XYZ file of C-alpha atoms in Angstrom:
686
model
C 0.000 0.000 0.000
C 1.282 3.458 -0.887
C 2.582 5.623 1.922
C 1.544 8.722 -0.034
C -1.795 10.099 1.118
C -2.292 13.120 -1.156
C -4.666 12.712 -4.096
C -3.990 14.101 -7.586
C -4.645 17.795 -8.080
C -5.249 19.924 -11.153
C -3.291 22.775 -9.561
C 0.148 21.230 -10.115
C 0.751 23.129 -13.352
C -0.431 26.377 -11.806
C 1.961 25.836 -8.909
C 4.885 25.266 -11.277
C 3.981 28.429 -13.185
C 3.825 30.480 -9.977
C 7.183 29.114 -8.795
C 8.807 30.001 -12.114
C 7.203 33.456 -12.208
C 8.399 34.285 -8.690
C 11.934 33.221 -9.576
C 12.003 35.248 -12.807
C 10.768 38.338 -10.986
C 13.415 37.868 -8.299
C 16.245 37.779 -10.849
C 15.035 40.955 -12.542
C 12.826 39.870 -15.433
C 10.412 42.547 -16.626
C 8.378 42.929 -19.806
C 11.148 44.988 -21.456
C 14.168 43.132 -20.060
C 16.109 40.340 -21.740
C 17.923 37.348 -20.195
C 21.672 37.524 -19.555
C 24.272 35.619 -17.610
C 25.329 37.980 -14.783
C 28.516 39.809 -15.733
C 28.295 38.773 -19.398
C 28.712 41.473 -22.022
C 26.657 39.656 -24.628
C 23.639 37.381 -24.824
C 22.127 35.586 -27.785
C 18.813 37.086 -26.735
C 20.015 40.572 -27.724
C 22.432 39.653 -30.523
C 20.123 37.299 -32.411
C 16.747 36.488 -30.853
C 15.503 40.058 -30.371
C 16.623 41.358 -33.815
C 15.035 38.309 -35.469
C 11.790 38.811 -33.551
C 11.774 42.509 -34.437
C 12.307 41.792 -38.148
C 9.508 39.217 -38.114
C 7.167 41.584 -36.287
C 7.839 44.586 -38.553
C 7.450 42.520 -41.710
C 4.016 41.278 -40.711
C 2.732 44.461 -39.050
C 4.139 47.112 -41.360
C 4.435 45.306 -44.692
C 1.868 42.504 -44.251
C 4.449 40.133 -45.694
C 6.077 36.967 -44.426
C 9.828 37.702 -44.076
C 11.713 35.311 -46.331
C 14.905 37.449 -46.439
C 16.837 39.506 -43.898
C 18.717 42.418 -45.466
C 20.119 43.755 -42.190
C 22.794 41.139 -41.529
C 25.839 39.807 -43.396
C 24.873 41.664 -46.603
C 21.577 39.777 -46.535
C 20.673 36.156 -45.866
C 17.644 33.830 -45.987
C 15.367 34.418 -43.018
C 12.470 31.957 -43.063
C 14.776 29.060 -44.009
C 17.115 29.842 -41.100
C 16.193 27.497 -38.199
C 17.435 30.092 -35.715
C 14.738 32.620 -36.624
C 11.852 30.326 -35.528
C 9.547 31.651 -38.280
C 7.709 28.328 -38.499
C 7.496 27.762 -34.747
C 3.845 28.422 -33.727
C 4.573 30.508 -30.618
C 6.627 32.954 -32.705
C 3.414 34.256 -34.245
C 2.337 35.726 -30.919
C 4.698 38.572 -31.875
C 1.669 40.045 -33.609
C 0.201 40.724 -30.165
C 2.995 42.254 -28.102
C 6.559 43.560 -27.778
C 9.500 41.488 -29.047
C 11.343 41.567 -25.698
C 8.242 40.391 -23.859
C 7.856 37.615 -26.428
C 11.388 36.329 -25.758
C 10.811 36.393 -21.992
C 7.497 34.613 -22.470
C 9.071 31.961 -24.702
C 11.827 31.429 -22.128
C 9.380 31.008 -19.254
C 6.859 28.935 -21.220
C 9.425 26.360 -22.296
C 10.890 26.004 -18.814
C 7.330 25.497 -17.561
C 6.567 23.157 -20.470
C 9.576 21.046 -19.528
C 8.419 20.851 -15.912
C 4.910 19.812 -16.928
C 6.310 17.291 -19.397
C 8.499 15.783 -16.696
C 5.447 15.580 -14.418
C 3.314 13.852 -17.090
C 6.074 11.436 -18.115
C 7.026 10.596 -14.525
C 3.404 9.880 -13.588
C 2.939 7.821 -16.745
C 5.930 5.622 -15.899
C 4.857 4.889 -12.328
C 6.032 7.702 -10.062
C 3.506 8.788 -7.470
C 2.368 12.375 -7.140
C 4.946 13.924 -4.849
C 8.031 12.142 -6.228
C 6.830 13.149 -9.712
C 6.449 16.734 -8.495
C 9.995 16.583 -7.088
C 11.283 15.439 -10.493
C 9.314 18.179 -12.270
C 10.509 20.996 -9.991
C 14.115 19.792 -10.226
C 13.927 19.775 -14.029
C 12.039 23.067 -14.265
C 14.760 24.800 -12.233
C 17.742 22.744 -13.415
C 20.881 24.947 -13.290
C 21.875 23.801 -16.790
C 18.571 25.045 -18.201
C 18.638 28.331 -16.290
C 22.232 29.009 -17.373
C 21.352 28.560 -21.038
C 18.279 30.725 -20.520
C 20.639 33.460 -19.332
C 22.841 32.965 -22.391
C 19.789 33.542 -24.580
C 19.839 30.013 -26.030
C 16.115 29.944 -26.676
C 16.364 27.157 -29.235
C 17.952 24.846 -26.660
C 15.190 25.663 -24.174
C 12.616 24.736 -26.805
C 14.264 21.322 -27.144
C 14.450 20.592 -23.423
C 10.899 21.873 -22.999
C 9.489 19.371 -25.508
C 11.841 16.454 -24.737
C 9.881 15.006 -21.761
C 6.731 15.165 -23.876
C 8.493 13.170 -26.601
C 9.233 10.429 -24.055
C 5.731 10.698 -22.611
C 3.973 10.068 -25.927
C 6.410 7.292 -26.816
C 5.495 5.608 -23.533
C 1.778 6.052 -24.227
C 2.215 4.628 -27.703
C 3.934 1.547 -26.304
C 1.548 0.999 -23.413
C -1.833 1.652 -24.979
C -3.695 0.626 -28.108
C -2.101 3.528 -29.945
C -4.892 6.041 -30.368
C -4.794 8.447 -33.320
C -4.231 11.270 -30.840
C -1.093 9.621 -29.421
C 0.310 9.152 -32.920
C -0.502 12.700 -34.034
C 0.743 14.215 -30.763
C 4.063 12.356 -31.005
C 4.451 13.588 -34.590
C 3.670 17.163 -33.546
C 6.165 17.110 -30.660
C 8.876 15.750 -32.946
C 8.156 18.474 -35.493
C 8.319 21.184 -32.814
C 11.724 19.924 -31.673
C 13.043 19.912 -35.242
C 11.606 23.316 -36.182
C 12.429 25.048 -32.911
C 15.666 23.362 -31.869
C 17.507 21.800 -34.796
C 20.880 22.234 -33.042
C 19.885 19.807 -30.280
C 17.965 17.356 -32.464
C 20.871 14.880 -32.538
C 20.519 14.345 -28.799
C 16.744 14.685 -28.479
C 15.933 12.353 -31.359
C 18.832 10.089 -30.417
C 17.359 9.658 -26.946
C 13.882 9.250 -28.440
C 15.128 6.484 -30.744
C 16.927 4.694 -27.908
C 13.865 4.986 -25.670
C 11.640 3.627 -28.460
C 13.933 0.601 -28.859
C 13.879 0.101 -25.083
C 10.063 0.229 -25.048
C 9.859 -2.035 -28.107
C 11.834 -4.697 -26.256
C 9.412 -4.504 -23.313
C 6.036 -4.261 -25.047
C 4.204 -7.504 -25.900
C 2.573 -5.902 -28.965
C 5.673 -5.134 -30.967
C 4.115 -5.029 -34.485
C 1.414 -2.579 -33.380
C 3.896 -0.301 -31.592
C 6.293 -0.350 -34.535
C 3.500 0.418 -37.018
C 2.211 3.347 -34.958
C 5.737 4.637 -34.408
C 6.502 4.631 -38.134
C 3.213 6.409 -38.784
C 4.124 9.095 -36.241
C 7.550 9.540 -37.848
C 5.974 9.932 -41.294
C 3.518 12.535 -40.009
C 6.296 14.377 -38.161
C 8.379 14.567 -41.334
C 5.380 16.085 -43.086
C 4.681 18.562 -40.278
C 8.316 19.736 -40.311
C 8.577 19.944 -44.118
C 8.230 23.722 -43.993
C 11.643 23.799 -42.290
C 13.618 20.918 -43.759
C 12.697 21.365 -47.442
C 14.083 24.961 -47.598
C 17.195 23.703 -45.797
C 17.692 20.966 -48.373
C 17.352 23.583 -51.117
C 20.064 25.696 -49.459
C 22.266 22.769 -48.444
C 24.992 23.469 -51.002
C 24.817 27.220 -50.412
C 25.444 27.435 -46.659
C 28.825 27.229 -44.937
C 27.798 24.915 -42.091
C 29.264 21.959 -43.961
C 32.740 23.536 -43.692
C 32.971 22.750 -39.972
C 36.219 21.000 -39.116
C 36.672 18.511 -36.291
C 38.402 21.084 -34.092
C 35.564 23.549 -34.744
C 32.919 20.988 -33.824
C 34.732 20.042 -30.596
C 34.167 23.501 -29.109
C 33.468 23.465 -25.343
C 34.208 19.765 -24.908
C 34.071 18.822 -21.245
C 37.208 17.899 -19.331
C 37.140 14.979 -16.917
C 37.745 17.275 -13.960
C 34.568 19.181 -14.737
C 32.513 16.187 -13.623
C 33.346 17.387 -10.104
C 30.847 20.110 -10.894
C 28.161 17.556 -9.998
C 29.040 18.206 -6.358
C 30.262 21.797 -6.442
C 28.083 24.350 -8.193
C 30.956 26.445 -9.548
C 29.303 28.499 -12.287
C 32.289 30.697 -13.144
C 32.956 28.985 -16.482
C 30.969 28.704 -19.678
C 27.321 27.686 -19.511
C 28.220 24.978 -22.025
C 30.437 23.227 -19.468
C 28.130 23.561 -16.446
C 27.493 20.050 -15.087
C 25.787 20.873 -11.781
C 22.347 19.264 -11.406
C 21.880 20.052 -7.728
C 23.468 18.072 -4.894
C 20.109 16.904 -3.572
C 19.064 15.764 -7.046
C 22.413 14.033 -7.551
C 22.187 12.141 -4.236
C 18.615 11.008 -4.858
C 19.443 10.056 -8.454
C 22.266 7.845 -7.184
C 19.752 6.247 -4.833
C 17.437 5.644 -7.775
C 20.245 4.079 -9.796
C 21.801 1.884 -7.107
C 18.683 0.863 -5.184
C 16.764 -0.070 -8.355
C 19.512 -0.989 -10.837
C 17.435 -3.312 -13.041
C 14.507 -0.925 -13.357
C 16.746 2.027 -14.223
C 19.466 0.276 -16.220
C 18.422 2.151 -19.366
C 19.236 5.454 -17.657
C 22.597 4.093 -16.548
C 23.413 3.805 -20.245
C 22.001 7.234 -21.126
C 24.025 8.996 -18.426
C 27.225 7.108 -19.214
C 27.076 7.620 -22.987
C 26.052 11.272 -22.627
C 28.924 11.938 -20.227
C 31.477 10.240 -22.482
C 30.173 12.021 -25.594
C 30.310 15.348 -23.726
C 34.067 14.892 -23.345
C 34.388 15.491 -27.087
C 37.998 15.449 -28.236
C 39.165 14.835 -24.654
C 38.080 11.183 -24.978
C 38.262 8.641 -27.796
C 34.501 8.101 -28.293
C 33.602 11.371 -30.014
C 36.559 11.441 -32.479
C 35.752 7.861 -33.539
C 32.090 8.701 -34.101
C 33.040 11.803 -36.090
C 35.209 9.734 -38.419
C 32.507 7.083 -38.862
C 29.697 9.634 -39.278
C 31.174 12.944 -40.555
C 27.749 14.716 -40.511
C 27.983 14.645 -36.709
C 30.332 17.624 -37.093
C 27.302 19.740 -37.942
C 26.119 19.379 -34.340
C 28.831 21.398 -32.662
C 29.572 21.522 -28.918
C 29.652 17.892 -27.684
C 28.995 19.052 -24.115
C 25.366 19.688 -25.064
C 24.835 15.953 -24.685
C 24.817 16.842 -20.975
C 21.247 18.060 -21.468
C 20.282 14.380 -21.428
C 21.961 14.037 -18.028
C 20.074 17.135 -16.882
C 16.873 15.313 -17.878
C 17.761 11.909 -16.424
C 18.934 13.143 -13.013
C 15.619 14.715 -11.851
C 13.700 11.707 -13.177
C 15.927 9.286 -11.276
C 15.777 11.543 -8.212
C 12.020 11.033 -8.190
C 12.497 7.274 -8.241
C 15.135 7.469 -5.525
C 12.821 9.528 -3.323
C 9.919 7.157 -3.878
C 12.012 4.094 -3.054
C 13.408 5.644 0.124
C 9.951 6.649 1.340
C 8.495 3.213 0.698
C 11.562 1.339 1.943
C 13.255 3.521 4.578
C 16.647 2.058 5.566
C 16.612 0.645 9.102
C 20.182 -0.574 9.358
C 22.188 1.022 12.200
C 25.078 1.393 9.776
C 22.932 3.439 7.413
C 21.740 5.633 10.258
C 25.287 6.158 11.436
C 26.382 6.908 7.884
C 23.682 9.549 7.447
C 24.688 11.232 10.693
C 28.311 11.136 9.539
C 27.386 12.718 6.198
C 25.544 15.495 8.008
C 28.503 16.204 10.261
C 31.105 15.844 7.535
C 29.047 17.876 5.082
C 28.556 20.756 7.490
C 32.238 20.673 8.438
C 33.359 20.726 4.801
C 30.911 23.484 3.930
C 32.038 25.767 6.749
C 35.700 24.944 6.090
C 35.278 25.717 2.386
C 33.582 28.977 3.247
C 36.588 30.011 5.310
C 39.472 28.561 3.301
C 38.351 28.628 -0.353
C 36.523 31.937 -0.618
C 39.592 33.469 -2.302
C 39.574 30.876 -5.092
C 35.895 29.989 -5.575
C 32.888 32.278 -5.514
C 31.156 32.372 -2.145
C 27.838 31.645 -3.863
C 29.275 28.369 -5.155
C 30.570 27.406 -1.706
C 27.239 28.170 -0.055
C 25.706 25.683 -2.450
C 27.641 22.893 -0.705
C 25.260 23.229 2.244
C 22.731 21.422 0.052
C 24.500 18.116 0.808
C 24.075 18.202 4.603
C 20.576 19.613 4.113
C 19.727 16.614 1.928
C 21.209 14.256 4.513
C 19.143 15.911 7.267
C 15.924 15.344 5.316
C 16.853 11.697 4.713
C 17.661 11.376 8.421
C 14.151 12.595 9.260
C 12.875 9.746 7.098
C 15.109 7.100 8.610
C 14.305 8.130 12.187
C 10.601 8.394 11.253
C 10.217 11.978 12.444
C 7.898 13.253 9.691
C 5.181 11.896 7.414
C 6.046 10.839 3.843
C 4.238 13.836 2.351
C 6.042 16.327 4.572
C 9.320 14.565 3.856
C 8.967 14.903 0.089
C 7.863 18.520 0.480
C 10.996 19.219 2.519
C 13.135 17.548 -0.134
C 11.418 19.636 -2.819
C 12.233 22.775 -0.840
C 15.886 21.714 -0.526
C 16.114 20.821 -4.230
C 14.393 24.043 -5.323
C 16.545 26.184 -3.021
C 19.681 24.418 -4.271
C 18.768 25.015 -7.930
C 17.536 28.559 -7.350
C 20.717 29.484 -5.497
C 22.730 28.585 -8.556
C 20.014 29.933 -10.845
C 20.256 33.475 -9.538
C 23.984 33.365 -10.260
C 23.556 32.315 -13.903
C 20.420 34.214 -14.926
C 19.301 37.815 -14.704
C 17.092 40.216 -16.624
C 18.575 43.435 -18.030
C 16.381 46.418 -18.897
C 16.152 47.790 -22.422
C 18.303 50.849 -21.700
C 21.296 48.598 -20.942
C 21.291 46.686 -24.226
C 19.775 49.066 -26.790
C 20.758 52.495 -28.108
C 17.601 53.862 -29.707
C 19.122 56.885 -31.500
C 21.487 56.223 -34.434
C 24.586 58.372 -35.001
C 23.855 61.443 -37.126
C 26.204 60.279 -39.894
C 24.125 57.142 -40.413
C 20.805 58.891 -40.884
C 19.313 58.469 -44.369
C 21.862 55.772 -45.207
C 21.233 54.141 -48.600
C 23.904 51.431 -48.412
C 25.602 49.290 -45.783
C 28.000 49.753 -42.896
C 30.881 47.541 -41.811
C 31.923 47.349 -38.150
C 34.915 44.963 -38.041
C 35.229 44.998 -34.250
C 31.501 44.974 -33.539
C 31.638 48.657 -32.606
C 27.875 48.928 -33.082
C 25.944 45.996 -31.592
C 23.754 43.949 -33.884
C 20.555 44.793 -32.028
C 21.150 48.533 -32.543
C 21.407 48.337 -36.331
C 18.387 46.022 -36.412
C 16.383 48.600 -34.486
C 17.595 51.444 -36.734
C 16.904 49.269 -39.817
C 20.454 49.770 -41.070
C 22.070 47.103 -43.238
C 25.455 45.783 -42.187
C 28.130 43.757 -43.947
C 29.329 41.983 -40.802
C 27.391 40.099 -38.163
C 26.994 37.134 -35.853
C 24.939 34.149 -37.007
C 25.818 30.466 -37.529
C 23.617 30.406 -40.656
C 25.822 31.846 -43.424
C 25.857 31.680 -47.207
C 29.049 30.070 -48.474
C 29.706 32.410 -51.389
C 29.335 35.452 -49.135
C 31.671 33.962 -46.528
C 34.319 33.284 -49.177
C 34.039 36.782 -50.648
C 34.008 38.437 -47.232
C 37.488 37.102 -46.477
C 38.920 39.215 -49.295
C 36.884 42.284 -48.385
C 37.612 42.230 -44.645
C 41.215 41.053 -44.922
C 40.562 38.459 -42.204
C 41.141 34.938 -43.505
C 39.163 32.127 -41.964
C 41.034 29.383 -40.120
C 37.922 27.235 -39.990
C 34.233 27.603 -39.330
C 33.188 30.799 -37.582
C 29.809 32.142 -36.501
C 31.000 35.708 -37.133
C 31.919 37.949 -40.052
C 34.788 38.849 -40.016
C 35.866 35.347 -39.116
C 38.245 36.143 -36.269
C 36.157 38.771 -34.505
C 36.166 38.370 -30.731
C 33.110 39.695 -28.914
C 35.303 41.430 -26.345
C 36.827 44.917 -25.957
C 38.452 46.284 -29.104
C 41.971 46.034 -27.747
C 41.619 42.229 -27.806
C 40.723 42.126 -31.505
C 44.314 42.158 -32.732
C 43.619 40.005 -35.797
C 40.842 42.341 -36.897
C 42.732 45.569 -36.129
C 45.666 44.543 -38.320
C 43.533 43.152 -41.147
C 44.113 44.798 -44.582
C 40.556 45.757 -45.507
C 39.811 46.188 -49.216
C 37.729 49.378 -49.412
C 37.039 48.919 -53.127
C 35.683 45.414 -52.648
C 33.643 46.576 -49.669
C 32.160 49.254 -51.922
C 31.099 46.584 -54.385
C 29.033 45.147 -51.531
C 27.448 48.541 -50.978
C 29.494 49.425 -47.863
C 29.491 53.218 -47.507
C 30.793 53.547 -43.946
C 33.380 51.636 -41.916
C 32.998 52.122 -38.166
C 35.557 50.985 -35.607
C 36.434 51.672 -31.993
C 40.105 52.187 -32.879
C 41.846 54.318 -35.557
C 42.722 52.683 -38.890
C 44.762 53.705 -41.919
C 43.370 52.012 -45.013
C 43.523 53.214 -48.608
C 40.076 54.345 -49.675
C 38.805 55.034 -46.148
C 38.581 58.705 -45.191
C 38.192 59.697 -41.539
C 34.969 61.670 -41.057
C 34.248 61.967 -37.345
C 34.549 60.458 -33.904
C 31.301 59.899 -32.041
C 30.372 57.841 -28.956
C 33.904 56.485 -28.776
C 33.717 55.215 -32.370
C 35.693 56.226 -35.469
C 33.644 56.836 -38.629
C 35.363 56.360 -42.004
C 33.728 57.267 -45.316
C 34.380 54.798 -48.135
C 35.699 56.952 -50.988
C 35.007 54.127 -53.456
C 31.286 54.665 -52.888
C 29.796 54.454 -56.377
C 26.357 55.575 -55.343
C 24.754 52.187 -54.847
C 21.243 52.808 -53.550
C 19.019 50.063 -52.155
C 15.367 50.834 -51.440
C 13.535 47.989 -49.780
C 9.802 47.527 -50.189
C 9.276 45.025 -47.406
C 11.748 42.248 -46.626
C 11.578 40.390 -49.958
C 11.620 43.125 -52.629
C 14.345 45.672 -53.359
C 14.975 48.402 -55.934
C 18.675 48.945 -56.682
C 20.337 51.706 -58.669
C 24.010 52.449 -59.326
C 25.397 55.802 -60.461
C 28.412 54.157 -62.101
C 27.493 51.070 -64.194
C 31.115 49.889 -63.988
C 30.827 49.398 -60.244
C 29.918 45.716 -60.741
C 28.192 45.566 -57.354
C 27.637 42.448 -55.276
C 24.659 44.058 -53.566
C 22.730 40.795 -53.209
C 24.485 37.559 -52.376
C 24.066 34.602 -54.678
C 21.196 32.810 -52.944
C 18.694 30.515 -54.590
C 15.390 32.300 -54.933
C 16.476 35.798 -56.031
C 15.119 36.923 -59.421
C 14.589 40.103 -61.329
C 11.005 41.249 -61.112
C 10.385 39.949 -64.633
C 11.474 36.462 -63.538
C 14.980 36.598 -65.045
C 17.624 34.866 -62.919
C 20.524 36.833 -61.442
C 23.979 36.438 -62.945
C 26.211 34.108 -60.911
C 29.056 36.614 -60.612
C 27.442 40.036 -60.378
C 24.250 41.946 -60.911
C 25.640 43.930 -63.865
C 23.142 46.663 -63.120
C 22.295 49.468 -65.503
C 22.278 52.990 -64.155
C 18.493 53.019 -63.956
C 16.558 51.227 -61.253
C 16.351 47.438 -61.226
C 13.857 45.559 -59.058
C 14.566 42.170 -57.511
C 12.294 39.827 -55.564
C 13.071 36.850 -53.355
C 10.870 33.821 -54.018
C 12.605 30.635 -52.817
C 10.846 27.604 -54.228
C 11.681 25.418 -51.223
C 9.694 27.575 -48.804
C 6.536 27.321 -50.879
C 6.926 23.578 -51.431
C 7.539 23.069 -47.713
C 4.470 25.118 -46.824
C 2.293 23.034 -49.119
C 3.628 19.713 -47.792
C 3.183 20.787 -44.161
C -0.302 22.171 -44.793
C -1.377 18.955 -46.530
C 0.104 16.871 -43.685
C -1.769 18.825 -41.026
C -4.963 18.758 -43.073
C -4.844 15.008 -43.641
C -4.094 14.434 -39.962
C -7.104 16.483 -38.860
C -9.272 14.617 -41.360
C -7.969 11.303 -40.031
C -8.767 12.315 -36.452
C -12.281 13.328 -37.495
C -12.943 10.159 -39.482
C -11.590 7.969 -36.681
C -14.066 9.621 -34.332
C -11.376 10.779 -31.948
C -12.119 14.519 -31.963
C -15.838 14.083 -31.128
C -14.969 11.679 -28.310
C -12.361 14.104 -26.994
C -14.898 16.953 -26.867
C -17.274 14.782 -24.835
C -14.751 13.978 -22.107
């Protein structure tokens, strides 16, 4: 008989939402703030997510047009086909209702909450009782790894971890039930959302999903039925996600992602010593190498693994393989896999496999808590050991506070008190001092406090005035061409807000022919794959950008790309660049090779271009599939060869339209199938 007395409640989700809201308010989130890691100069939320959201919003509101192209970055690049822009992710369309910054905050909070609710549903589905499932959900919702990436602005990764528990939940339902049409369609939809919203993490999310499906297939007595329904869900998911993958296939040969070398892909590989971060929440390094899951969660997860080894053997394998893969080029597994499967290089940063550990630990912690409550240890040795852990833990924590405060942040040391606190709660169980419900509530408080303590050190909200300059420099008013800021003198979000086109930028989605041509124009030669143009730009103070400062820019070639101004935060002496002014600590140089290239955009996908000197041979639009003259004539491979009079160009990529049709047909057929099968009427009657 269960020792848990509490009955199920419909208020669990509301409680999770309130807990998350309180935390976000405490760390400074407001409607106009954006997430940052404390002390960080940059965040993807301001560099990429906010400019993308703003471009999407303006295109729909002001021009009533779906943005297929983005002219403001890297001399122009595909927008809707770029997985990072989230054009085809349903929640993105709420930008029609409110501010872009609020939308990013909402998306961050919603996907953390979605992950918590998914963990709750999956844990309950697999046998955890209410309070252990709630413990698992809270621990996942507030996992330090997730909060740290939220601070870094990695919204796409949060989308993946938000949907991942739901992927496992519907797989489990598909294996354990008759396989209703809803289960099949829901699994397909979740898979499509992960692909569309979080392509970068799809290797790990779908890899875990595949492994979990094989695990369930081995256990289910109705293997043919499960396999048939699973294949049907995969087929539907491919159709749902066609709007994203078909444009990517069309651009496959045109983007530079395939140029990633092994050393580029191994970025932020974990080192073996960083596994100690499981016990010490030192958050001073990169968010990519943060391994802390919470001491209380770690201890309970170990209990779940060791006290129920047969039941949880699958998760032994997941944790072990994820940890070894996270080591990247510091261990032999990843290099071997890269040589066997070269496309794995496309999924950079091996340490992101640790997201699977961040999922498994809270789940196992729930099982460990449930086992301990139902089978409290009575051995005198165990009791003595718990008392020893309490004493030793408190001693180590106080000693660390005194002796290590010069080397490790005090906030990290204070987190070590979570170990004795966890031992105290377990001691209350062993000595039978509290009821099971109170015990689990206490453990939830310890786990939440442990995660939140680290969370406030890796996540904060910064107000708009700290990351956006709303007034452009006077020299850039009425600009008809592009600017080039080799040292990132003007942040990307500023030029997006001013609607100024730039030649440089930060984005992993780059057109190969532009990247190759930009090397000659910027004078900075690539040494491998880079997410920035110029390739060696360092998003740090200008004095650290030695490679960029000494680069021999080609002003004439920059002019062919429509660059009229070069703006730096250090003086330069380059032929063809004439110093004009110094403003806001920046140096403004007029490009004397400016041949009067004028670009007038009518919405995001249509531009009128004129050139005063026909011999300029401008590269004003990069060679991307989908650009045509207004009369349908294709653009010359090497240049536009524009006449002096105006020429109008439109962007109509075939892949986007084909993908839209395939996805629309897939959704339509699925809805028809649900109606014919009688599922929707039965659902409405429940």
